[in-house]
Coordinates of C-alpha atoms in Angstrom, one line a residue:
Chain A
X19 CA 37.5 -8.4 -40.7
X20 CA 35.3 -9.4 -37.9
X21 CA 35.2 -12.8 -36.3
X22 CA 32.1 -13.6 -36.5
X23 CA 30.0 -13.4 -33.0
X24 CA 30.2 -16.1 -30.7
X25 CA 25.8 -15.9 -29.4
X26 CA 25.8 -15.5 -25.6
X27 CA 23.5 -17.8 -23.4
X28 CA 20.9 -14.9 -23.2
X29 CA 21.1 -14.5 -27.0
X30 CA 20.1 -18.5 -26.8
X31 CA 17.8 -18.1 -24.7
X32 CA 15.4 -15.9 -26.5
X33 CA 16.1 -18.4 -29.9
X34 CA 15.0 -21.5 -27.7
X35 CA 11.0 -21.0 -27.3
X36 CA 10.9 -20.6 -31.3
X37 CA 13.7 -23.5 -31.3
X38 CA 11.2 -25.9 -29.7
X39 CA 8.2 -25.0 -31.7
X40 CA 10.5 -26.1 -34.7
X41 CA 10.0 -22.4 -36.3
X42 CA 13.4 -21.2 -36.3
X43 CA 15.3 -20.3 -39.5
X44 CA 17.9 -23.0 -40.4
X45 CA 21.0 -20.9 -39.3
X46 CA 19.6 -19.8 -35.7
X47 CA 18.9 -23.2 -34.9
X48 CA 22.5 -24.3 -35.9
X49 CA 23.4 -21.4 -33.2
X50 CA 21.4 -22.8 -30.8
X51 CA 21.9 -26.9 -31.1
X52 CA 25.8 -26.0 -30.9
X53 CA 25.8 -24.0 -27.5
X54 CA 23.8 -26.2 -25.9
X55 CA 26.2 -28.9 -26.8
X56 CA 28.6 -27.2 -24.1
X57 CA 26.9 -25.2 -22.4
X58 CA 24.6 -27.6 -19.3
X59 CA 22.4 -24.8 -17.9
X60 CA 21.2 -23.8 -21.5
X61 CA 20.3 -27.2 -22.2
X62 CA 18.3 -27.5 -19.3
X63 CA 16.5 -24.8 -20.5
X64 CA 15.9 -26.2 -23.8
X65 CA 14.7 -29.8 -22.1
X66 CA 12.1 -27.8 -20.4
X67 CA 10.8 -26.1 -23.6
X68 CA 10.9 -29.0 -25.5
X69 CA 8.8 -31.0 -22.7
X70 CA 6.6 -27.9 -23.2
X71 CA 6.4 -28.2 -27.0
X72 CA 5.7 -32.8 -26.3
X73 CA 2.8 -31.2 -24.1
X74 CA 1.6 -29.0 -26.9
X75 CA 1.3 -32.1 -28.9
X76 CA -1.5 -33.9 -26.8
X77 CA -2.7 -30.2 -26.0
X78 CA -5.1 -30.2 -29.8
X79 CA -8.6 -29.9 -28.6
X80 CA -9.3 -33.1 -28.3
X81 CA -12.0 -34.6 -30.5
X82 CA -13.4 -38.1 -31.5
X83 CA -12.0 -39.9 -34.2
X84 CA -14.9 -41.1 -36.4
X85 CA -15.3 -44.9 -35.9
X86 CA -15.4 -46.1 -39.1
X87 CA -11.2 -45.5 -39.3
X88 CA -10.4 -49.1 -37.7
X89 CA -12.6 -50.7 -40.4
X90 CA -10.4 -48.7 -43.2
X91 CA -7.4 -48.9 -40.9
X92 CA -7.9 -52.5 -41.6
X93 CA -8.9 -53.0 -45.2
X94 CA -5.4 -51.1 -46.2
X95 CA -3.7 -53.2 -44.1
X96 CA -5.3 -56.3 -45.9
X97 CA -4.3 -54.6 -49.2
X98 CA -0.4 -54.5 -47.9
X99 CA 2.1 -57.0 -48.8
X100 CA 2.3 -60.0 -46.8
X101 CA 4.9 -59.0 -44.4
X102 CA 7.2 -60.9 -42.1
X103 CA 8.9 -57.6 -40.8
X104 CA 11.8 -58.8 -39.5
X105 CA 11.6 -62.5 -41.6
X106 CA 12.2 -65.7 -40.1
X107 CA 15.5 -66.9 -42.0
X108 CA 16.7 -63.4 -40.4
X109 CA 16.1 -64.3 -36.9
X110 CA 17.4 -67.7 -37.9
X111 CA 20.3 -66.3 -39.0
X112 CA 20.9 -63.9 -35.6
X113 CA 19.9 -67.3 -33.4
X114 CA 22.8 -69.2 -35.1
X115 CA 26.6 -68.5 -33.8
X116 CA 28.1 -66.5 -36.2
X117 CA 30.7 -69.1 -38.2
X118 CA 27.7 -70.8 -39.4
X119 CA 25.1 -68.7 -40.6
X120 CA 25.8 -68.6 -44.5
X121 CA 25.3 -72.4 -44.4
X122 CA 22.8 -73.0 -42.1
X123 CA 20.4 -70.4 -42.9
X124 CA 20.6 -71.5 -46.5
X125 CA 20.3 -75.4 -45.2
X126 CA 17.3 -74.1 -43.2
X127 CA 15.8 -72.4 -45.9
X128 CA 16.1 -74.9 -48.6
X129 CA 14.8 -77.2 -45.8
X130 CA 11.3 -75.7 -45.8
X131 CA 11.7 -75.4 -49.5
X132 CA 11.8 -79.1 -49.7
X133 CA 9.0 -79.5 -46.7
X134 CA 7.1 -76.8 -48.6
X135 CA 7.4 -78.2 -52.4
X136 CA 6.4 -81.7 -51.1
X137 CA 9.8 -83.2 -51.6
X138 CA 11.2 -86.1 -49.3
X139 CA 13.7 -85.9 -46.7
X140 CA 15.9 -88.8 -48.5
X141 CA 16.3 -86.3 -51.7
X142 CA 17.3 -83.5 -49.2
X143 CA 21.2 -84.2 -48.7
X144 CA 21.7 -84.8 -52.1
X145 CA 20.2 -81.9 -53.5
X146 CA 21.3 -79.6 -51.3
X147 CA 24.7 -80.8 -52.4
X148 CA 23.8 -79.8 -55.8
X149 CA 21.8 -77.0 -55.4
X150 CA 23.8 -75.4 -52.9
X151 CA 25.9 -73.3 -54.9
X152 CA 22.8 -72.0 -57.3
X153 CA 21.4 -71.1 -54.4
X154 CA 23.8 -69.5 -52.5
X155 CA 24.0 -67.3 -56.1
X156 CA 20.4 -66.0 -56.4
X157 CA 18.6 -67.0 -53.2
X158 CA 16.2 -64.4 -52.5
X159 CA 14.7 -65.3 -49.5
X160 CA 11.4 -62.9 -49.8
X161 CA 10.6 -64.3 -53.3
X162 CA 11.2 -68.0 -52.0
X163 CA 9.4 -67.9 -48.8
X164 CA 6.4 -66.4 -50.9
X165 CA 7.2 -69.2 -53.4
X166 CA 7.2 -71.7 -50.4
X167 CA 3.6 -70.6 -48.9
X168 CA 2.4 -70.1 -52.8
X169 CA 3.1 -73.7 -53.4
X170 CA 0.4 -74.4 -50.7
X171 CA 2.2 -74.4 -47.7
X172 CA 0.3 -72.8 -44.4
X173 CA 1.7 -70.7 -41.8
X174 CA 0.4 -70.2 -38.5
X175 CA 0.9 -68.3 -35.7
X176 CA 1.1 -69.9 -32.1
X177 CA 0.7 -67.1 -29.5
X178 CA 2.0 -67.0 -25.5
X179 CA -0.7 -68.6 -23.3
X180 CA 1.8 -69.0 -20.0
X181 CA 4.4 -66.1 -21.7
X182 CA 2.2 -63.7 -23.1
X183 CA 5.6 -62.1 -25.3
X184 CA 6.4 -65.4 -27.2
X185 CA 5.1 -66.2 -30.2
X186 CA 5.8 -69.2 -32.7
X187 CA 5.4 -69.4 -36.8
X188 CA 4.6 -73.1 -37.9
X189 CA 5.7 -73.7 -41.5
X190 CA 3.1 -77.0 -42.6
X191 CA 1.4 -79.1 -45.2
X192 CA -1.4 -80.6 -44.3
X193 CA -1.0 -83.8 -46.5
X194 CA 2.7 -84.2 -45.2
X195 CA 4.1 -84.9 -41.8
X196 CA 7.4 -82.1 -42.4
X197 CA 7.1 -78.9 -40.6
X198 CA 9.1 -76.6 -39.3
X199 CA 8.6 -74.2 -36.2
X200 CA 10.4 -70.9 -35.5
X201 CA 9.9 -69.0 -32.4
X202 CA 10.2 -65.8 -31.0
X203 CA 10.7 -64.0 -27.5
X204 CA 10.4 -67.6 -25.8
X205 CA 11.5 -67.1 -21.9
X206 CA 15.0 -68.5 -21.1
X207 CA 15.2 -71.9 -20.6
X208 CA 16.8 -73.6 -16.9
X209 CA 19.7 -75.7 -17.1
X210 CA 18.5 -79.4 -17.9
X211 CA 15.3 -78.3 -19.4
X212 CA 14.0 -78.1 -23.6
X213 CA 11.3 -76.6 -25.2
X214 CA 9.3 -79.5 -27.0
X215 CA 6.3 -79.1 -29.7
X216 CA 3.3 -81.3 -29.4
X217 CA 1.2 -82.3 -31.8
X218 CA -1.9 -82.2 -30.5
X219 CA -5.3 -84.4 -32.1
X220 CA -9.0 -83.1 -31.7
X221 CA -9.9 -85.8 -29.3
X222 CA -6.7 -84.5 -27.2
X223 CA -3.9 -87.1 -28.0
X224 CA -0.5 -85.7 -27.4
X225 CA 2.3 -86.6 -30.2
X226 CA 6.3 -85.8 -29.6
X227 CA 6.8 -83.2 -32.2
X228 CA 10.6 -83.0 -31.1
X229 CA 12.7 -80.9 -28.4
X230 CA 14.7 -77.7 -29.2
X231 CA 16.2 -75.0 -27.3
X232 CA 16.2 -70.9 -28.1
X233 CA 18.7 -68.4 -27.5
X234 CA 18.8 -65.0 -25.1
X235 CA 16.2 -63.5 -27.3
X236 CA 13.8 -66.7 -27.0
X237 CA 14.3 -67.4 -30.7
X238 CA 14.2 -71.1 -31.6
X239 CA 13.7 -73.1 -34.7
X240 CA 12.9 -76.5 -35.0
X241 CA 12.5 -78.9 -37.7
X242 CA 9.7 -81.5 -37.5
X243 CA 8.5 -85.1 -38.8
X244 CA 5.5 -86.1 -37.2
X245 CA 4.1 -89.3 -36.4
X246 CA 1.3 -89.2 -39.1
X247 CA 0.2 -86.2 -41.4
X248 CA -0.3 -82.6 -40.1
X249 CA -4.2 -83.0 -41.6
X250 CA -4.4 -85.2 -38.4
X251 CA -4.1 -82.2 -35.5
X252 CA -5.9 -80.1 -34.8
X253 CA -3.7 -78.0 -32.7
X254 CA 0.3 -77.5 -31.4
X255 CA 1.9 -76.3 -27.9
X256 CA 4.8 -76.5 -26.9
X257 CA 6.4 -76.9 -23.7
X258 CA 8.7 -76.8 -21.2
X259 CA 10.2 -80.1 -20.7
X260 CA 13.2 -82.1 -18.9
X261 CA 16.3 -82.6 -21.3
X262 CA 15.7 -85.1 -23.4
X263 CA 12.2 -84.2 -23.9
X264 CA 8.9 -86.4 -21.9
X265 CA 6.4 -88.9 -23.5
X266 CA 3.7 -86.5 -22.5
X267 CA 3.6 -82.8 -21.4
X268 CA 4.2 -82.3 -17.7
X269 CA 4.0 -78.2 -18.0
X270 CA 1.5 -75.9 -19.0
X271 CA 1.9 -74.4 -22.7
X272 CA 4.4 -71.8 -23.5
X273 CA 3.0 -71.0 -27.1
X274 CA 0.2 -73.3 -28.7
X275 CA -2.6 -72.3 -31.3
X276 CA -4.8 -74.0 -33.7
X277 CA -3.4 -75.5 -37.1
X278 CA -6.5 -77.2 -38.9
Chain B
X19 CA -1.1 -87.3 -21.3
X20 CA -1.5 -83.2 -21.1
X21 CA -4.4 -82.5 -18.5
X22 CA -7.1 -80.4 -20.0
X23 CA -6.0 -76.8 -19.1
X24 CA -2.3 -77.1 -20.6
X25 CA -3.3 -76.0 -24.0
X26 CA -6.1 -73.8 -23.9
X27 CA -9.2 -73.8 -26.7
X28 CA -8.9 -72.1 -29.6
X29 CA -10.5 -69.5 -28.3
X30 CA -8.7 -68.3 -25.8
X31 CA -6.1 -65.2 -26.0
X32 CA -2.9 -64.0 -24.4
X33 CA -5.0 -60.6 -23.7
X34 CA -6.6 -60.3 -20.2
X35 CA -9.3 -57.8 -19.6
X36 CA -7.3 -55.6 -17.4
X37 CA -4.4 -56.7 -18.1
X38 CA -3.3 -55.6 -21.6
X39 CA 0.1 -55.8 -23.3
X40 CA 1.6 -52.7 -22.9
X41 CA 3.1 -50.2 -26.0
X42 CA 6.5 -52.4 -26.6
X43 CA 4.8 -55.8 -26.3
X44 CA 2.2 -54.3 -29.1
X45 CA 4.9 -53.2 -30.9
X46 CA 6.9 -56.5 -30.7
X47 CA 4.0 -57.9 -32.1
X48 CA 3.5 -55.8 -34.9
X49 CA 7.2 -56.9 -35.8
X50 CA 5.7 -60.2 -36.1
X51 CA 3.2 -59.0 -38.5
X52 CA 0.5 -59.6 -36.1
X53 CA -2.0 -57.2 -37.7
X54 CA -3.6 -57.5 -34.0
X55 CA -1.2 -55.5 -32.3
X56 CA -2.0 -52.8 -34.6
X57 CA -5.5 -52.6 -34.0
X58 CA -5.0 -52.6 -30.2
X59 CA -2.9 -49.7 -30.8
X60 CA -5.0 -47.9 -32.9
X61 CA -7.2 -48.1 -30.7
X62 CA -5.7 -46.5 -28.0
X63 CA -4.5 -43.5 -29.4
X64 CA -6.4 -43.1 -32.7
X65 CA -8.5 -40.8 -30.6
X66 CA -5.4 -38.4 -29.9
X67 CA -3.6 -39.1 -33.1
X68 CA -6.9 -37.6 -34.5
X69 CA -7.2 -34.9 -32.3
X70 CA -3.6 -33.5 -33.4
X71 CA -4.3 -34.5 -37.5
X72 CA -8.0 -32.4 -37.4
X73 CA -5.9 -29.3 -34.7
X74 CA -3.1 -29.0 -38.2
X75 CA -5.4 -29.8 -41.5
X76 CA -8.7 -29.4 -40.0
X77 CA -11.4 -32.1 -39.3
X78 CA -12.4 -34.0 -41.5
X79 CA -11.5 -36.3 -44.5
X80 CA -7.4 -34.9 -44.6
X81 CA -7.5 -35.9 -41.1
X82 CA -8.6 -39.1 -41.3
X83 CA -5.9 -40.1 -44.1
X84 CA -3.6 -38.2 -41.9
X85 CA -4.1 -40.7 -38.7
X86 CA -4.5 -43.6 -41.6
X87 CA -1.1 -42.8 -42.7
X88 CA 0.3 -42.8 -39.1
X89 CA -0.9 -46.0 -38.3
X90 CA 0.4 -47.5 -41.5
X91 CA 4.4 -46.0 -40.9
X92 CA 3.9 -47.5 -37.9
X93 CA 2.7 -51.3 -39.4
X94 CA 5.3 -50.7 -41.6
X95 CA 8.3 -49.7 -39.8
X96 CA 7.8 -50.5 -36.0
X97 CA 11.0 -50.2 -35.3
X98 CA 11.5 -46.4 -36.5
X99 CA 10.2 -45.8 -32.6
X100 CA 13.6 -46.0 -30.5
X101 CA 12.3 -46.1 -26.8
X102 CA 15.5 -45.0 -25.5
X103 CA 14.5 -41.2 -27.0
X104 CA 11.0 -41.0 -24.6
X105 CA 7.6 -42.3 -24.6
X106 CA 5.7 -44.1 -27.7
X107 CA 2.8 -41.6 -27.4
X108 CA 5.1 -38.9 -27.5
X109 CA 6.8 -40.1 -30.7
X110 CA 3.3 -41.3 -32.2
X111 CA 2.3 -37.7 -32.1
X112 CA 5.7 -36.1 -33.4
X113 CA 5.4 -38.3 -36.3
X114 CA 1.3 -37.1 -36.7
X115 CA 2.1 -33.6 -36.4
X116 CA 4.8 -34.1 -39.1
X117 CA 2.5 -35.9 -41.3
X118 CA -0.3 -33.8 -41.0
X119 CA 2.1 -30.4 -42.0
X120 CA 3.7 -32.1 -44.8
X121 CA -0.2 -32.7 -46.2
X122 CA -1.3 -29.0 -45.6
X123 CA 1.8 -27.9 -47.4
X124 CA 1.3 -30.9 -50.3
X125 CA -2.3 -28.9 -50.4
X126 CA -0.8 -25.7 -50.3
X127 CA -3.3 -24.4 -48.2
X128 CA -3.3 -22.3 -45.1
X129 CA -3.4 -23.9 -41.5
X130 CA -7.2 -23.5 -40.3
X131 CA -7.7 -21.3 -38.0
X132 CA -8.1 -22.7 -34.5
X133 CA -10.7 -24.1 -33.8
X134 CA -13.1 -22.2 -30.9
X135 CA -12.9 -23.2 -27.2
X136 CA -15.4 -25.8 -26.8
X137 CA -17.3 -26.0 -22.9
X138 CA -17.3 -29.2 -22.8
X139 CA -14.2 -31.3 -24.0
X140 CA -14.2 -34.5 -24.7
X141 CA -11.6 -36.9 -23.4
X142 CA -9.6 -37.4 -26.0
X143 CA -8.1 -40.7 -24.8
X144 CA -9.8 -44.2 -24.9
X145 CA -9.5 -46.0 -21.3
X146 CA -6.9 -48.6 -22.5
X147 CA -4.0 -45.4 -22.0
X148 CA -1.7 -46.8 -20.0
X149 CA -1.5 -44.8 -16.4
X150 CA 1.1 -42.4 -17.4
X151 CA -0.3 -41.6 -20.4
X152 CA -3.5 -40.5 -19.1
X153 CA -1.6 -38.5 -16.5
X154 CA 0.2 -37.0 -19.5
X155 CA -2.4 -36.2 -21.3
X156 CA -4.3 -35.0 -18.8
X157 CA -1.9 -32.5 -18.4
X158 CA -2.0 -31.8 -21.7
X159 CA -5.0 -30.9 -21.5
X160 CA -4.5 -28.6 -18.4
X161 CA -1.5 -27.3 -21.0
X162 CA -4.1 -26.2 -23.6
X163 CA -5.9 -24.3 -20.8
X164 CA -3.0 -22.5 -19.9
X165 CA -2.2 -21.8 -23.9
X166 CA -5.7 -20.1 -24.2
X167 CA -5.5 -17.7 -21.5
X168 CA -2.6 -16.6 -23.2
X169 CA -3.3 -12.7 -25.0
X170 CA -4.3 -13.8 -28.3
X171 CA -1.5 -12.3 -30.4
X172 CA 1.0 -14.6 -28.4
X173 CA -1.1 -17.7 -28.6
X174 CA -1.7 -17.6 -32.4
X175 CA 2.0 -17.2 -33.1
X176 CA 2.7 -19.9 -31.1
X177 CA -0.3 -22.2 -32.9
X178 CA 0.8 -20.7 -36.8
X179 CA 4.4 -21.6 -35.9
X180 CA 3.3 -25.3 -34.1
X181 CA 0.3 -26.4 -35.5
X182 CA 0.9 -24.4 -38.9
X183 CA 4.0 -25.6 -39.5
X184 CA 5.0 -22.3 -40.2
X185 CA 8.6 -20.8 -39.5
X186 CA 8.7 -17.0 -38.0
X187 CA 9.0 -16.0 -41.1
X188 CA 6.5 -17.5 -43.0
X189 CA 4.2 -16.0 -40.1
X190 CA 5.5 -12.7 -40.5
X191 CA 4.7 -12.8 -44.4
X192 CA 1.6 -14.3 -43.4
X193 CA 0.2 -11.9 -41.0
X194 CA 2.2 -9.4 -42.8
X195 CA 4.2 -8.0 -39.6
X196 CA 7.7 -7.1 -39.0
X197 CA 9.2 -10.6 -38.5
X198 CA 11.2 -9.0 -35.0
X199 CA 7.1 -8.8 -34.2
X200 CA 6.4 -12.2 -34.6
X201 CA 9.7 -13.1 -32.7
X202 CA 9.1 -11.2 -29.8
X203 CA 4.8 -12.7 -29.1
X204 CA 6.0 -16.2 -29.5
X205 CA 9.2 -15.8 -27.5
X206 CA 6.8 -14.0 -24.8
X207 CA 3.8 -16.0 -25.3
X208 CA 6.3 -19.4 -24.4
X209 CA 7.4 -17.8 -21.7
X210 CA 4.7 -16.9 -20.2
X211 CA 3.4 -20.4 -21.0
X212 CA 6.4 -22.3 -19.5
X213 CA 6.1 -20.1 -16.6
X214 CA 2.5 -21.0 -15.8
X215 CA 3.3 -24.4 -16.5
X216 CA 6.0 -24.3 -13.7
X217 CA 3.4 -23.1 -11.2
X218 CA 1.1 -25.4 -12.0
X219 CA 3.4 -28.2 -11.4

């Protein structure tokens, strides 16, 4: 019986060009990724053929990609599913302090349901007494955010003007004054100042929409009841305002975009 | 009452000529679902993305589903890209040579050969690289160079094993040679390569 031979750096050496290049045989490059997991000279050595290998990557003789690929790149992506990657409800869910996710999210949830589905705010409490346990059963929040929009419901997307990185989604009916707005990578908000929507008309009338704050990540949610129908803006911002919120903007817009 | 200015027209975008969102701001975006993003992205490396599909299938119609395919893994799970392992454009074309190997062997066909040297190369990168890209691929390019004054035993080991997606092995059976053949050009041919690369840094 032999013990079987422990591979000396210069043996590894010689396995690490073909080691790089992802053409060894499975056994040498077990030889090879367990050395250099103790031995710091030899995996220097493998860094730099590796860099070498990344360079050989951009190193294809470079031709032009025919320009009709963004127009396909596009129609395919049209033919996707509708996809929220990383949903609302689940950024809802990490912007809520732990203890009270279960129930909120599913509060928040049902909450556009009912904006959604055209049913009243005074039906809300109740039925989310009664529902709540069906729900909490089978809620599949994919299907019932599709449901939600399916059932006529808009979505639109604010982007950054003063923070290019934020973003907001605004949940509306046009025929109903219920919305709800969730936001993303907002900047960090002073001590003793709010975010706060505004509702705003085409001839440039400002309406409160309601103040709300966001967490480290910028992610807020807020739940609003306009003044009048949504059918009569034409656009939302929101800004940064003194707690408490201000009868009209005194900041430029964080996030706005057009909803009619 | 908001001054005009506070909430721009419709119109207007968070993208300033000059000053576009950089890789993880595009990819934040496409998180969002903001197909957007994903355009401005293709179109700043579809060119290179490309360049590697058409180097491993060949050009043409493969290659074209091969960067299609890319760009879709990428719409579709923008967070497989961990920044903390290196640059996007790096990973981008990890995950396009991967793709474009697993069609050729799907086909079961043969890598093409290589293509011939070309005078005049175009730049295979669109203007909106960010600076360190283009530096990157720039040297690249420089890279390529170097890999084709290699002798021409040790470069085409080194381009069956890389862009063929062959093991040593497989080349060997291939090119029907000893396999301790094939192991000694593309250990040499890297070597030489690295060390060439060395001096030119």
């Amino acid at each position: 019986m032999t013990e079987p031979h422990a591979p000396t750096c210069a043996e590894i050496a010689e396995l690490m060009p073909a080691y790089a290049l992802e053409a060894l045989a499975a056994d040498e490059r077990g030889h090879v990724a367990q050395h250099v997991r103790v031995c710091g000279p030899c995996r220097a050595l493998l860094q730099e053929y590796a860099d070498l290998a990344e360079g050989l990557l951009a190193a294809a003789p470079a031709c032009a990609a025919p320009s009709h690929l963004e127009a396909a790149l596009l129609r395919r992506l049209r033919a996707e599913p509708t996809r929220p990657p990383s949903p609302w409800w689940q950024r809802l869910a990490a912007w809520l302090p732990a203890p009270a996710r279960p129930a909120a999210v599913l509060a928040a949830v049902l909450a556009v349901a009912l904006v959604i589905s055209n049913l009243g705010w005074a039906r809300a409490a109740s039925e989310w007494r009664a529902q709540q346990a069906a729900l909490a059963a089978s809620l599949q929040a994919q299907h019932l955010s599709m449901e939600m929009l399916a059932a006529g419901g808009q979505r639109v997307v604010l982007q950054g003007s003063a923070a290019p990185e934020a973003s907001g989604e605004f949940y509306f009916t046009p025929d109903h004054r219920q919305a709800v707005l969730i936001t993303a990578d907002m900047p960090p908000l002073p001590a003793g100042m709010v975010y706060q929507l505004w509702l705003v008309t085409a001839d440039g009338q400002r309406d409160n929409g309601g103040v709300f704050s966001v967490d480290a990540a910028g992610h807020g949610v807020l739940i609003v009841d306009a003044p009048h129908d949504l059918a009569a803006y034409a656009r939302v911002g929101v800004t940064r305002e003194p707690a408490g919120g201000s009868p009209a903007p005194t900041n430029p817009a964080t996030i706005n975009g057009p909803i009619s | 009452m908001l001054e005009d200015g506070h909430l721009p027209p419709p119109s207007s975008s968070s993208t300033v000529p000059g000053d576009e969102p950089d890789d993880g701001a595009l990819l934040a975006q496409i998180e969002r679902g903001q197909q957007a993003a994903l355009v401005s992205l293709h179109r700043r490396y579809v060119n290179l993305v490309y360049s590697l599909a058409a180097r491993v299938v060949g050009e043409g119609m493969a290659a074209e589903e091969v960067t299609q395919d890319v760009f879709l893994k990428l719409w579709r799970q923008p967070r497989a890209f961990d920044p903390a392992r290196g640059r996007f454009s790096s990973w981008l074309l990890a995950v396009t040579r991967h793709a474009a190997i697993d069609r050729l062997r799907q086909e079961g066909r043969r890598p093409p050969e290589a293509p011939a040297a070309r005078e005049d190369q175009p730049d295979p990168a669109e203007t909106r690289l960010g600076r360190d890209d283009r530096r990157e691929i720039e040297q690249s390019q420089q890279l390529r160079l170097l890999l084709e004054a290699l002798p021409a035993e040790q470069r085409e080991a080194i381009q069956w094993a890389y862009y063929g997606g062959l093991s040593q092995q497989e080349i060997a059976d291939q090119l029907r040679l000893p396999l301790g053949t094939v192991k000694t050009r593309l250990r040499l041919g890297m070597q030489k390569l690295r060390a060439l690369w060395r001096r030119d840094a």
